Amino acid sequence: MNQEIERRRTFAIIAHPDAGKTSLTEKLLLFGGQIQVAGAVKSNKIKKTATSDWMDIEKQRGISVTTSVMEFDYNDYKVNILDTPGHQDFAEDTYRTLTAVDSVIIVVDGAKGVESQTRKLMEVCRMRNTPVIIFVNKMDREAKDPFDLLDELEEELVIQVRPLTWPIESGPRFRGVYNIYEQKLNLFQPSKQVVTEKVEVDINTEELDNHIGSDLADKLRGELELIDGVYPEFNVEEYLKGDVAPVFFGSALNNFGVQELLDCFVEIAPSPRPVTAVERTVNPDESKFTGFIFKITANIDPNHRSCVAFCKVCSGKFTRNIPYLHVRHNKTMRFSSPTQFMAQRKTTVDEAWAGDIIGLPDNGTFKIGDTLTEGENLHFKGLPSFSPEMFKYIENADPMKTKQLNKGIDQLMDEGVAQLFVNQFNGRKIIGTVGQLQFEVIQYRLENEYNAKCRWEPVSLYKACWIESDDPEELEAFKKRKYQYMAKDREGRDVFLADSGYVLQMAQMDFKHIKFHFTSEF
Ligand code: G4P
């Protein structure tokens, strides 16, 4: 069992839209033998059918906007990639996916540097001390100066960095990367068809000059010296603690620098890590199966209504057709057709190990955060809700369908499509999302799946803050003062809906013993 768990690498690739997440995923699948299109991205058409391009497969399969999983074997490793939706309106999905991974690869566009979405996702990684590897992509295009980029990464992502490869120029002058770790030169050939061969060179000999010319050779020597002087030696332990992020340079589109990344990744990235439950810490090598639901995807195809609940196996071995305890319902369930995902294919699995993700057919029995065990009463922590960015009142547009509407809202919230707050002053329901698209999805699905109609009404809010205090009197005084803005989330927790940044600031000043949190878990 230990061997099975040790060889698993479960991770997600995160990036700002367009940085190259799809291209990189595709190249990784290529190395893993999961797709055979040599050189993969040849044209738009192939790219659009690429397995990892989420929106498209989901559309083909008729499943709504969510996260999927891909897995493959590479050398002795079993790699599980959790895909995250490219559209930033579904960032909440990505946050949740990050709770199910053991490490993360961040893709950054070499010309654009760190962009907003990446910054936000990194915050989630930092909260959980998730080990991070950074891939600076599109070096075949004119990129920022690599030293400037490293400074920017450190500053914007608030993590120490350590380059493990180093680019030789960029754009039309891009000559390749020097692999600092292996001390090999990797010469760039602008081709999508082949993986470039590495040349072993002693950088202090003329051999380097022969390959890239004396000027660039001298420059590279100088830069490598500088790197050694500025950045401490790479330390795997620090990476595993989430303190330092190794950096690779390359071009996903040209399949360049990707193998270095993958080789290093499987070697240093963590195997499944212990998971914290309310009751205790669960170790992956425990003999008994435990797992939690981090994602539910709905099927918008009216002919195939059932959902898929994605379960991360936290410990032990999951076996098909064995009864497991659904802790929240205190009910035993048996799964006859759990699925695993191989690129385009979905196959029924007989067993899965800690680190794996399995898809369980679901018709409303699961809710995000649910725990499955062999009988133990266990509740996994670490599936926080984040303050939404946009808020709207949801109103019933068809009084004959109140029951349907409430059921629909309930189930969609169980799936984690958005967050619901009930204003304690006027009893009105407020839906919070990360983007406008989610409101559209909710409205569409309420109509199509629940035969209910909703109407949105504006409410101007800035943030939802989960509040706590050691001083119950102050907490009560606060709730009284802000009674118009107090709401409950679905778990019955007190939430203060601040209508502006200024109001929040004032509240923080007036009520010094109250902590205002932007996530539901603290
Ligand atoms: P995303 O999933 O992060 O949104 O990014 P995706 O891989 O779809 O890449 C976004 C665009 O950037 C694509 O171009 C892709 O071809 C291009 N790209 C990705 N990696 C590289 C690279 O290393 N070098 C260069 N020059 N471009 C890269 P597109 O115009 O949107 O699509 P397409 O017409 O190229 O298919």
Coordinates of C-alpha atoms and ligand atoms in Angstrom, one line a residue:
M1 CA 0.0 0.0 0.0
N2 CA 2.8 2.4 0.9
Q3 CA 4.3 1.9 -2.5
E4 CA 1.0 2.7 -4.2
I5 CA 0.6 5.9 -2.2
E6 CA 4.2 7.0 -2.5
R7 CA 4.1 7.0 -6.3
R8 CA 1.1 9.2 -6.5
R9 CA 1.3 12.9 -7.4
T10 CA -1.9 14.7 -7.3
F11 CA -1.8 18.3 -8.4
A12 CA -3.4 21.2 -10.2
I13 CA -2.2 23.6 -12.8
I14 CA -3.3 27.2 -12.1
A15 CA -2.8 30.2 -14.3
H16 CA -4.4 33.4 -15.4
P17 CA -6.5 32.7 -18.5
D18 CA -4.4 32.5 -21.6
A19 CA -1.1 32.0 -19.8
G20 CA -0.9 28.5 -21.3
K21 CA -2.5 26.1 -18.8
T22 CA -4.2 24.1 -21.6
S23 CA -1.1 23.9 -23.7
L24 CA 1.0 22.7 -20.7
T25 CA -1.6 20.1 -19.6
E26 CA -1.8 18.8 -23.1
K27 CA 2.0 18.4 -23.3
L28 CA 2.0 16.6 -19.9
L29 CA -0.7 14.2 -21.2
L30 CA 1.5 13.6 -24.2
F31 CA 4.5 12.6 -22.1
G32 CA 2.1 10.4 -20.1
G33 CA 1.0 8.7 -23.3
Q34 CA -2.6 9.7 -22.7
I35 CA -2.8 11.5 -26.1
Q36 CA -0.9 10.5 -29.1
V37 CA -1.0 13.6 -31.3
A38 CA 2.7 14.0 -31.9
G39 CA 3.6 17.6 -31.2
A40 CA 0.0 18.0 -30.1
V41 CA -1.0 21.6 -30.7
K42 CA -0.9 21.9 -34.5
S43 CA -3.9 24.0 -35.1
N44 CA -6.9 25.5 -33.5
K45 CA -8.9 22.5 -34.3
I46 CA -6.8 20.0 -32.5
K47 CA -6.4 22.4 -29.6
K48 CA -10.2 22.8 -29.3
T49 CA -10.6 19.0 -29.0
A50 CA -7.7 18.8 -26.6
T51 CA -8.8 16.8 -23.6
S52 CA -7.9 19.4 -21.1
D53 CA -9.8 22.2 -22.7
W54 CA -12.5 22.1 -20.2
M55 CA -15.3 24.1 -21.6
D56 CA -15.3 22.1 -24.8
I57 CA -15.4 18.6 -23.4
E58 CA -17.9 19.6 -20.9
K59 CA -20.0 21.0 -23.6
Q60 CA -19.6 17.8 -25.6
R61 CA -20.5 15.7 -22.6
G62 CA -23.2 18.1 -21.7
I63 CA -21.9 18.7 -18.2
S64 CA -21.9 22.2 -16.7
V65 CA -19.0 24.5 -16.1
T66 CA -16.7 22.7 -13.6
T67 CA -13.5 20.9 -12.9
S68 CA -12.3 17.5 -14.3
V69 CA -9.5 15.1 -13.5
M70 CA -6.9 13.5 -15.8
E71 CA -4.5 10.8 -14.8
F72 CA -1.6 9.1 -16.3
D73 CA 1.5 7.0 -15.5
Y74 CA 4.9 8.5 -16.0
N75 CA 8.0 6.4 -15.2
D76 CA 7.1 4.8 -11.9
Y77 CA 4.7 7.6 -11.0
K78 CA 1.0 7.9 -11.1
V79 CA 0.1 11.5 -11.9
N80 CA -3.3 12.9 -11.2
I81 CA -4.0 16.4 -12.7
L82 CA -7.0 18.2 -11.4
D83 CA -8.1 20.6 -14.1
T84 CA -9.5 23.9 -13.1
P85 CA -12.0 26.0 -15.1
G86 CA -10.3 28.6 -17.2
H87 CA -13.1 31.1 -16.8
Q88 CA -12.4 33.3 -13.8
D89 CA -16.1 33.5 -13.0
F90 CA -15.7 30.0 -11.7
A91 CA -12.7 30.7 -9.4
E92 CA -14.6 29.2 -6.4
D93 CA -14.4 25.9 -8.1
T94 CA -10.6 26.3 -8.4
Y95 CA -10.3 27.3 -4.7
R96 CA -12.1 24.1 -3.8
T97 CA -10.0 22.0 -6.2
L98 CA -6.9 23.3 -4.5
T99 CA -8.1 21.7 -1.2
A100 CA -7.9 18.3 -2.9
V101 CA -4.3 18.6 -4.3
D102 CA -1.0 17.9 -2.7
S103 CA 0.9 20.4 -4.9
V104 CA 0.5 23.0 -7.6
I105 CA 2.2 24.1 -10.8
I106 CA 1.7 27.8 -11.6
V107 CA 2.0 28.9 -15.2
V108 CA 3.0 32.5 -15.8
D109 CA 3.2 34.2 -19.2
G110 CA 6.8 35.4 -19.6
A111 CA 5.7 38.7 -21.2
K112 CA 2.8 39.5 -18.8
G113 CA 4.3 38.3 -15.6
V114 CA 2.0 37.7 -12.6
E115 CA -1.6 38.5 -13.3
S116 CA -4.6 39.0 -11.0
Q117 CA -6.1 35.5 -11.1
T118 CA -2.7 33.9 -10.3
R119 CA -2.2 36.2 -7.3
K120 CA -5.5 35.2 -5.9
L121 CA -5.0 31.5 -6.4
M122 CA -1.6 31.8 -4.8
E123 CA -3.3 33.2 -1.7
V124 CA -5.2 29.9 -1.4
C125 CA -2.0 27.9 -1.8
R126 CA -0.3 30.0 0.9
M127 CA -3.1 29.4 3.3
R128 CA -2.6 25.7 3.0
N129 CA 1.2 25.7 2.6
T130 CA 0.8 23.9 -0.7
P131 CA 4.2 23.3 -2.4
V132 CA 4.4 25.3 -5.6
I133 CA 6.5 25.0 -8.8
I134 CA 6.4 27.9 -11.3
F135 CA 6.6 27.5 -15.1
V136 CA 7.4 30.7 -17.0
N137 CA 5.8 30.1 -20.4
K138 CA 6.0 31.6 -23.8
M139 CA 9.7 32.3 -23.8
D140 CA 9.6 32.0 -27.6
R141 CA 8.0 35.4 -27.4
E142 CA 9.6 38.5 -26.3
A143 CA 9.6 38.1 -22.5
K144 CA 10.4 40.3 -19.5
D145 CA 14.0 40.2 -18.2
P146 CA 14.3 36.9 -16.2
F147 CA 15.7 38.6 -13.2
D148 CA 12.9 41.1 -13.2
L149 CA 10.5 38.3 -13.5
L150 CA 11.9 36.5 -10.5
D151 CA 11.6 39.6 -8.4
E152 CA 8.1 40.1 -9.6
L153 CA 7.2 36.5 -8.7
E154 CA 8.7 36.9 -5.3
E155 CA 6.9 40.1 -4.6
E156 CA 3.5 39.4 -6.1
L157 CA 3.2 35.8 -5.0
V158 CA 4.9 36.3 -1.7
I159 CA 7.1 33.3 -1.9
Q160 CA 10.9 32.8 -2.3
V161 CA 11.9 31.5 -5.7
R162 CA 14.8 29.5 -7.0
P163 CA 15.4 29.2 -10.7
L164 CA 16.2 25.6 -11.7
T165 CA 16.5 26.4 -15.4
W166 CA 17.7 29.6 -17.0
P167 CA 16.6 31.1 -20.3
I168 CA 19.0 32.2 -23.0
E169 CA 17.3 35.3 -24.4
S170 CA 13.7 35.2 -25.4
G171 CA 11.5 35.9 -28.5
P172 CA 13.1 35.5 -31.9
R173 CA 16.5 35.4 -30.2
F174 CA 15.5 32.6 -27.8
R175 CA 18.2 29.9 -27.8
G176 CA 17.0 27.6 -25.1
V177 CA 17.4 27.0 -21.4
Y178 CA 20.3 25.9 -19.3
N179 CA 19.3 23.3 -16.8
I180 CA 21.0 24.5 -13.6
Y181 CA 20.1 21.3 -11.8
E182 CA 21.4 18.8 -14.3
Q183 CA 24.0 21.2 -15.8
K184 CA 22.8 20.5 -19.2
L185 CA 22.1 22.8 -22.1
N186 CA 18.7 22.4 -23.8
L187 CA 18.8 24.1 -27.2
F188 CA 15.6 25.4 -28.5
Q189 CA 14.3 24.4 -31.9
P190 CA 11.1 26.1 -32.8
S191 CA 9.1 23.0 -33.5
K192 CA 6.0 21.6 -32.1
Q193 CA 6.8 18.2 -33.3
V194 CA 9.9 17.1 -31.3
V195 CA 11.2 17.3 -27.9
T196 CA 14.6 18.9 -28.1
E197 CA 17.7 16.9 -27.1
K198 CA 19.8 18.0 -24.2
V199 CA 23.5 18.6 -24.6
E200 CA 25.8 18.1 -21.7
V201 CA 28.2 21.0 -21.6
D202 CA 30.7 22.2 -19.1
I203 CA 29.7 25.9 -19.1
N204 CA 33.3 26.9 -18.4
T205 CA 34.6 25.4 -21.6
E206 CA 34.5 26.6 -25.2
E207 CA 31.9 24.0 -25.9
L208 CA 29.2 26.4 -24.7
D209 CA 30.6 29.1 -27.0
N210 CA 30.3 26.7 -29.9
H211 CA 26.7 26.1 -29.2
I212 CA 25.4 29.6 -28.5
G213 CA 28.2 32.0 -29.5
S214 CA 30.7 33.7 -27.3
D215 CA 28.6 36.7 -26.4
L216 CA 25.6 34.7 -25.1
A217 CA 28.0 32.2 -23.5
D218 CA 29.7 35.0 -21.5
K219 CA 26.4 36.5 -20.6
L220 CA 25.0 33.1 -19.4
R221 CA 28.1 32.5 -17.3
G222 CA 27.7 35.9 -15.7
E223 CA 24.0 35.3 -15.0
L224 CA 24.5 31.9 -13.5
E225 CA 27.1 33.3 -11.2
L226 CA 24.7 36.0 -10.2
I227 CA 22.0 33.4 -9.5
D228 CA 24.3 31.4 -7.3
G229 CA 25.2 34.5 -5.4
V230 CA 21.6 35.8 -5.0
Y231 CA 19.5 32.7 -4.5
P232 CA 20.3 30.1 -1.9
E233 CA 20.8 26.6 -3.0
F234 CA 17.5 24.8 -3.8
N235 CA 16.3 22.8 -0.8
V236 CA 13.5 20.3 -1.4
E237 CA 12.4 20.5 2.3
E238 CA 11.7 24.2 1.9
Y239 CA 9.8 23.6 -1.2
L240 CA 7.7 20.9 0.5
K241 CA 6.9 23.4 3.3
G242 CA 5.7 25.9 0.7
D243 CA 8.5 28.3 1.5
V244 CA 10.3 28.3 -1.8
A245 CA 9.2 27.8 -5.3
P246 CA 11.5 26.3 -8.0
V247 CA 11.1 28.1 -11.3
F248 CA 11.4 26.7 -14.8
F249 CA 11.4 28.5 -18.1
G250 CA 10.1 27.2 -21.4
S251 CA 7.4 27.2 -24.1
A252 CA 4.5 24.9 -23.6
L253 CA 3.3 25.4 -27.2
N254 CA 6.7 24.2 -28.5
N255 CA 6.9 21.4 -26.0
F256 CA 10.1 23.1 -24.7
G257 CA 11.2 22.9 -21.1
V258 CA 8.2 20.8 -20.3
Q259 CA 10.0 17.5 -19.8
E260 CA 12.5 19.1 -17.4
L261 CA 9.5 20.4 -15.5
L262 CA 7.8 17.0 -15.4
D263 CA 11.0 15.1 -14.5
C264 CA 11.7 17.4 -11.6
F265 CA 8.0 17.5 -10.6
V266 CA 7.6 13.8 -10.1
E267 CA 10.8 13.6 -8.2
I268 CA 10.3 16.4 -5.7
A269 CA 6.5 16.9 -5.5
P270 CA 4.9 15.4 -2.5
S271 CA 2.9 12.1 -2.4
P272 CA -0.4 12.4 -0.7
R273 CA -0.1 14.3 2.5
P274 CA -2.0 13.8 5.8
V275 CA -5.4 15.5 5.9
T276 CA -6.9 17.2 8.9
A277 CA -10.3 16.2 10.1
V278 CA -12.2 17.8 13.0
E279 CA -11.6 14.7 15.1
R280 CA -8.0 13.9 14.1
T281 CA -5.3 13.9 11.5
V282 CA -5.8 11.2 8.9
N283 CA -2.6 9.7 7.4
P284 CA -2.7 8.4 3.8
D285 CA -1.2 5.1 4.7
E286 CA -3.9 4.1 7.2
S287 CA -5.4 0.8 6.2
K288 CA -9.0 2.1 6.3
F289 CA -10.5 4.1 3.5
T290 CA -11.5 7.7 4.0
G291 CA -12.3 10.4 1.5
F292 CA -14.2 13.7 1.0
I293 CA -16.3 15.3 -1.7
F294 CA -14.6 18.4 -3.1
K295 CA -16.5 18.9 -6.3
I296 CA -19.9 18.0 -7.8
T297 CA -20.6 18.4 -11.4
A298 CA -24.1 18.6 -12.7
N299 CA -25.2 17.2 -16.0
I300 CA -27.1 19.8 -17.9
D301 CA -28.2 17.3 -20.5
P302 CA -31.8 16.7 -19.5
N303 CA -31.6 13.1 -20.6
H304 CA -28.8 12.3 -18.2
R305 CA -29.7 14.3 -15.1
S306 CA -27.4 12.6 -12.6
C307 CA -24.4 14.4 -11.2
V308 CA -20.8 13.2 -10.6
A309 CA -19.4 13.8 -7.1
F310 CA -15.6 13.9 -7.1
C311 CA -14.1 12.2 -4.1
K312 CA -10.5 12.6 -3.0
V313 CA -9.3 9.4 -1.4
C314 CA -7.4 10.6 1.8
S315 CA -6.4 7.2 3.2
G316 CA -6.4 3.5 2.5
K317 CA -7.9 1.8 -0.4
F318 CA -11.3 2.4 -1.9
T319 CA -13.0 -0.7 -3.3
R320 CA -15.9 -0.9 -5.7
N321 CA -19.2 -2.4 -4.2
I322 CA -17.9 -2.3 -0.7
P323 CA -20.3 -0.4 1.7
Y324 CA -19.0 2.9 3.0
L325 CA -20.5 5.3 5.6
H326 CA -21.8 8.6 4.3
V327 CA -21.1 10.4 7.6
R328 CA -23.5 13.3 7.3
H329 CA -26.5 11.0 6.5
N330 CA -25.2 8.3 8.8
K331 CA -26.1 5.9 6.0
T332 CA -24.2 3.1 4.4
M333 CA -23.7 3.4 0.6
R334 CA -22.3 1.1 -2.0
F335 CA -20.9 2.3 -5.3
S336 CA -21.2 0.0 -8.2
S337 CA -19.8 2.2 -10.9
P338 CA -17.2 4.6 -9.5
T339 CA -15.2 6.1 -12.4
Q340 CA -11.7 7.2 -13.0
F341 CA -10.7 9.6 -15.7
M342 CA -8.1 8.9 -18.4
A343 CA -8.0 11.9 -20.7
Q344 CA -11.2 11.6 -22.8
R345 CA -12.1 8.2 -21.4
K346 CA -14.0 7.5 -18.3
T347 CA -13.5 4.0 -16.9
T348 CA -15.0 2.1 -14.1
V349 CA -12.5 1.4 -11.3
D350 CA -12.4 -1.5 -8.9
E351 CA -10.0 0.2 -6.5
A352 CA -8.4 3.5 -5.8
W353 CA -5.7 4.6 -3.4
A354 CA -5.0 7.6 -1.2
G355 CA -4.3 10.5 -3.6
D356 CA -6.6 9.3 -6.3
I357 CA -9.8 11.0 -7.3
I358 CA -12.9 9.0 -8.1
G359 CA -16.1 10.1 -9.6
L360 CA -19.2 8.8 -7.8
P361 CA -22.6 9.0 -9.5
D362 CA -24.8 11.3 -7.5
N363 CA -28.4 12.2 -7.5
G364 CA -28.5 14.7 -4.7
T365 CA -27.1 12.6 -1.9
F366 CA -23.8 14.5 -1.7
K367 CA -22.8 18.0 -0.7
I368 CA -19.4 19.6 -0.9
G369 CA -17.4 18.6 2.1
D370 CA -19.1 15.3 2.7
T371 CA -17.0 12.5 4.2
L372 CA -17.0 8.8 3.4
T373 CA -15.4 6.3 5.7
E374 CA -15.4 2.6 6.7
G375 CA -17.6 3.5 9.7
E376 CA -15.6 6.2 11.6
N377 CA -17.4 9.4 12.4
L378 CA -15.1 11.8 10.7
H379 CA -15.4 15.3 9.3
F380 CA -12.7 16.7 7.1
K381 CA -11.8 20.3 7.4
G382 CA -10.3 22.6 4.9
L383 CA -13.1 23.3 2.5
P384 CA -13.5 27.0 3.2
S385 CA -15.9 29.3 1.5
F386 CA -14.4 32.5 0.3
S387 CA -16.1 35.9 0.3
P388 CA -18.0 36.3 -3.0
E389 CA -17.3 39.3 -5.2
M390 CA -20.8 39.8 -6.5
F391 CA -24.1 39.7 -4.6
K392 CA -27.7 39.7 -5.8
Y393 CA -31.1 39.2 -4.1
I394 CA -32.7 36.1 -5.5
E395 CA -36.5 36.5 -5.9
N396 CA -39.2 34.1 -7.0
A397 CA -40.6 34.9 -10.4
D398 CA -43.3 32.3 -10.4
P399 CA -45.3 32.1 -7.1
M400 CA -46.7 28.7 -8.1
K401 CA -43.2 27.2 -8.1
T402 CA -41.9 28.2 -4.7
K403 CA -41.2 24.7 -3.6
Q404 CA -39.3 23.9 -6.8
L405 CA -37.3 27.1 -6.4
N406 CA -36.3 26.4 -2.9
K407 CA -35.3 22.9 -3.7
G408 CA -33.3 24.1 -6.7
I409 CA -31.5 26.7 -4.7
D410 CA -30.7 24.2 -2.0
Q411 CA -29.3 21.6 -4.3
L412 CA -27.3 24.1 -6.4
M413 CA -25.8 25.4 -3.2
D414 CA -25.0 21.9 -2.1
E415 CA -23.1 21.5 -5.3
G416 CA -21.2 24.7 -4.5
V417 CA -22.4 26.6 -7.6
A418 CA -22.6 29.8 -5.4
Q419 CA -23.1 30.9 -1.8
L420 CA -26.4 31.6 -0.1
F421 CA -26.8 34.1 2.7
V422 CA -30.0 34.9 4.4
N423 CA -30.3 38.4 5.7
Q424 CA -31.5 38.2 9.3
F425 CA -33.2 41.6 9.2
N426 CA -35.6 41.1 6.2
G427 CA -35.3 37.4 5.6
R428 CA -34.3 37.9 2.0
K429 CA -32.0 35.5 0.2
I430 CA -28.8 36.8 -1.2
I431 CA -26.7 34.8 -3.7
G432 CA -23.0 35.5 -3.7
T433 CA -20.7 34.6 -6.7
V434 CA -17.3 35.3 -8.1
G435 CA -18.6 36.4 -11.5
Q436 CA -21.6 37.3 -13.5
L437 CA -21.6 34.0 -15.4
Q438 CA -22.6 32.1 -12.3
F439 CA -25.8 34.1 -12.0
E440 CA -26.7 33.1 -15.5
V441 CA -25.9 29.4 -14.8
I442 CA -28.1 29.4 -11.7
Q443 CA -31.0 31.0 -13.5
Y444 CA -30.6 28.6 -16.5
R445 CA -30.4 25.6 -14.3
L446 CA -33.3 26.5 -12.0
E447 CA -35.5 26.8 -15.1
N448 CA -34.2 23.7 -16.9
E449 CA -33.7 21.3 -14.0
Y450 CA -36.2 22.5 -11.4
N451 CA -38.8 24.1 -13.5
A452 CA -38.6 27.2 -11.3
K453 CA -38.1 30.8 -12.3
C454 CA -36.0 33.4 -10.5
R455 CA -35.4 37.1 -10.7
W456 CA -32.3 39.0 -9.7
E457 CA -32.5 42.2 -7.8
P458 CA -29.5 44.4 -7.1
V459 CA -27.9 44.7 -3.7
S460 CA -24.8 46.7 -3.3
L461 CA -22.4 44.8 -1.1
Y462 CA -18.6 44.8 -0.9
K463 CA -17.6 41.7 1.0
A464 CA -19.0 38.9 3.2
C465 CA -17.1 38.6 6.4
W466 CA -17.3 35.7 8.8
I467 CA -17.0 37.2 12.3
E468 CA -15.7 35.9 15.6
S469 CA -14.7 37.3 18.9
D470 CA -13.5 36.2 22.3
D471 CA -15.7 39.0 23.7
P472 CA -19.3 37.8 23.5
E473 CA -20.6 41.2 24.7
E474 CA -18.9 43.1 21.9
L475 CA -20.0 40.5 19.4
E476 CA -23.6 41.1 20.5
A477 CA -23.2 44.8 20.4
F478 CA -21.8 44.6 16.9
K479 CA -24.7 42.4 15.7
K480 CA -27.2 44.9 17.2
R481 CA -25.5 47.9 15.6
K482 CA -25.3 46.2 12.2
Y483 CA -28.5 44.3 12.4
Q484 CA -29.5 45.3 8.9
Y485 CA -26.3 43.8 7.5
M486 CA -26.2 40.6 9.5
A487 CA -26.8 37.4 7.6
K488 CA -26.4 33.6 8.2
D489 CA -24.6 31.3 5.8
R490 CA -25.9 27.8 5.1
E491 CA -24.1 26.4 8.1
G492 CA -25.8 29.0 10.3
R493 CA -22.7 31.0 10.9
D494 CA -22.8 34.8 11.4
V495 CA -21.8 36.8 8.4
F496 CA -21.5 40.5 8.2
L497 CA -22.3 41.9 4.8
A498 CA -20.2 45.0 4.5
D499 CA -21.5 47.4 1.9
S500 CA -18.2 49.2 1.3
G501 CA -14.6 49.0 2.1
Y502 CA -14.9 52.1 4.2
V503 CA -17.7 50.7 6.3
L504 CA -15.7 47.6 6.9
Q505 CA -12.7 49.7 8.0
M506 CA -14.8 51.7 10.4
A507 CA -16.3 48.5 11.8
Q508 CA -12.8 47.1 12.3
M509 CA -11.8 50.3 14.1
D510 CA -14.9 50.5 16.3
F511 CA -14.9 46.8 17.3
K512 CA -11.3 46.0 18.1
H513 CA -12.0 42.6 19.5
I514 CA -13.9 41.3 16.6
K515 CA -12.1 39.4 13.8
F516 CA -13.4 39.8 10.3
H517 CA -12.5 36.9 8.0
F518 CA -12.9 36.7 4.3
T519 CA -13.0 32.9 4.4
S520 CA -15.4 30.7 6.4
E521 CA -12.6 28.7 8.0
F522 CA -10.0 30.4 10.1
Ligands
G4P1 P1 -5.0 28.8 -21.0 O1 -5.4 27.4 -21.0 O2 -4.1 29.2 -19.8 O3 -6.1 29.8 -21.2 O4 -4.0 29.0 -22.2 P2 -3.8 28.2 -23.6 O5 -2.9 27.0 -23.4 O6 -5.1 28.0 -24.2 O7 -3.0 29.2 -24.4 C1 -3.4 30.5 -24.7 C2 -2.8 31.0 -26.0 O8 -1.4 31.1 -25.8 C3 -3.0 30.0 -27.1 O9 -3.1 30.8 -28.3 C4 -1.8 29.2 -27.2 O10 -1.5 28.7 -28.4 C5 -0.7 30.2 -26.8 N1 0.5 29.7 -26.2 C6 0.5 28.7 -25.2 N2 1.8 28.4 -24.9 C7 2.6 29.2 -25.7 C8 4.0 29.3 -25.9 O11 4.8 28.7 -25.3 N3 4.4 30.2 -26.9 C9 3.5 30.9 -27.6 N4 4.0 31.7 -28.5 N5 2.2 30.8 -27.5 C10 1.7 30.0 -26.5 P3 -4.5 31.1 -29.0 O12 -4.2 32.1 -30.0 O13 -5.5 31.4 -28.0 O14 -4.9 29.7 -29.6 P4 -4.2 29.0 -30.8 O15 -4.8 29.7 -32.0 O16 -2.7 29.2 -30.7 O17 -4.7 27.6 -30.7

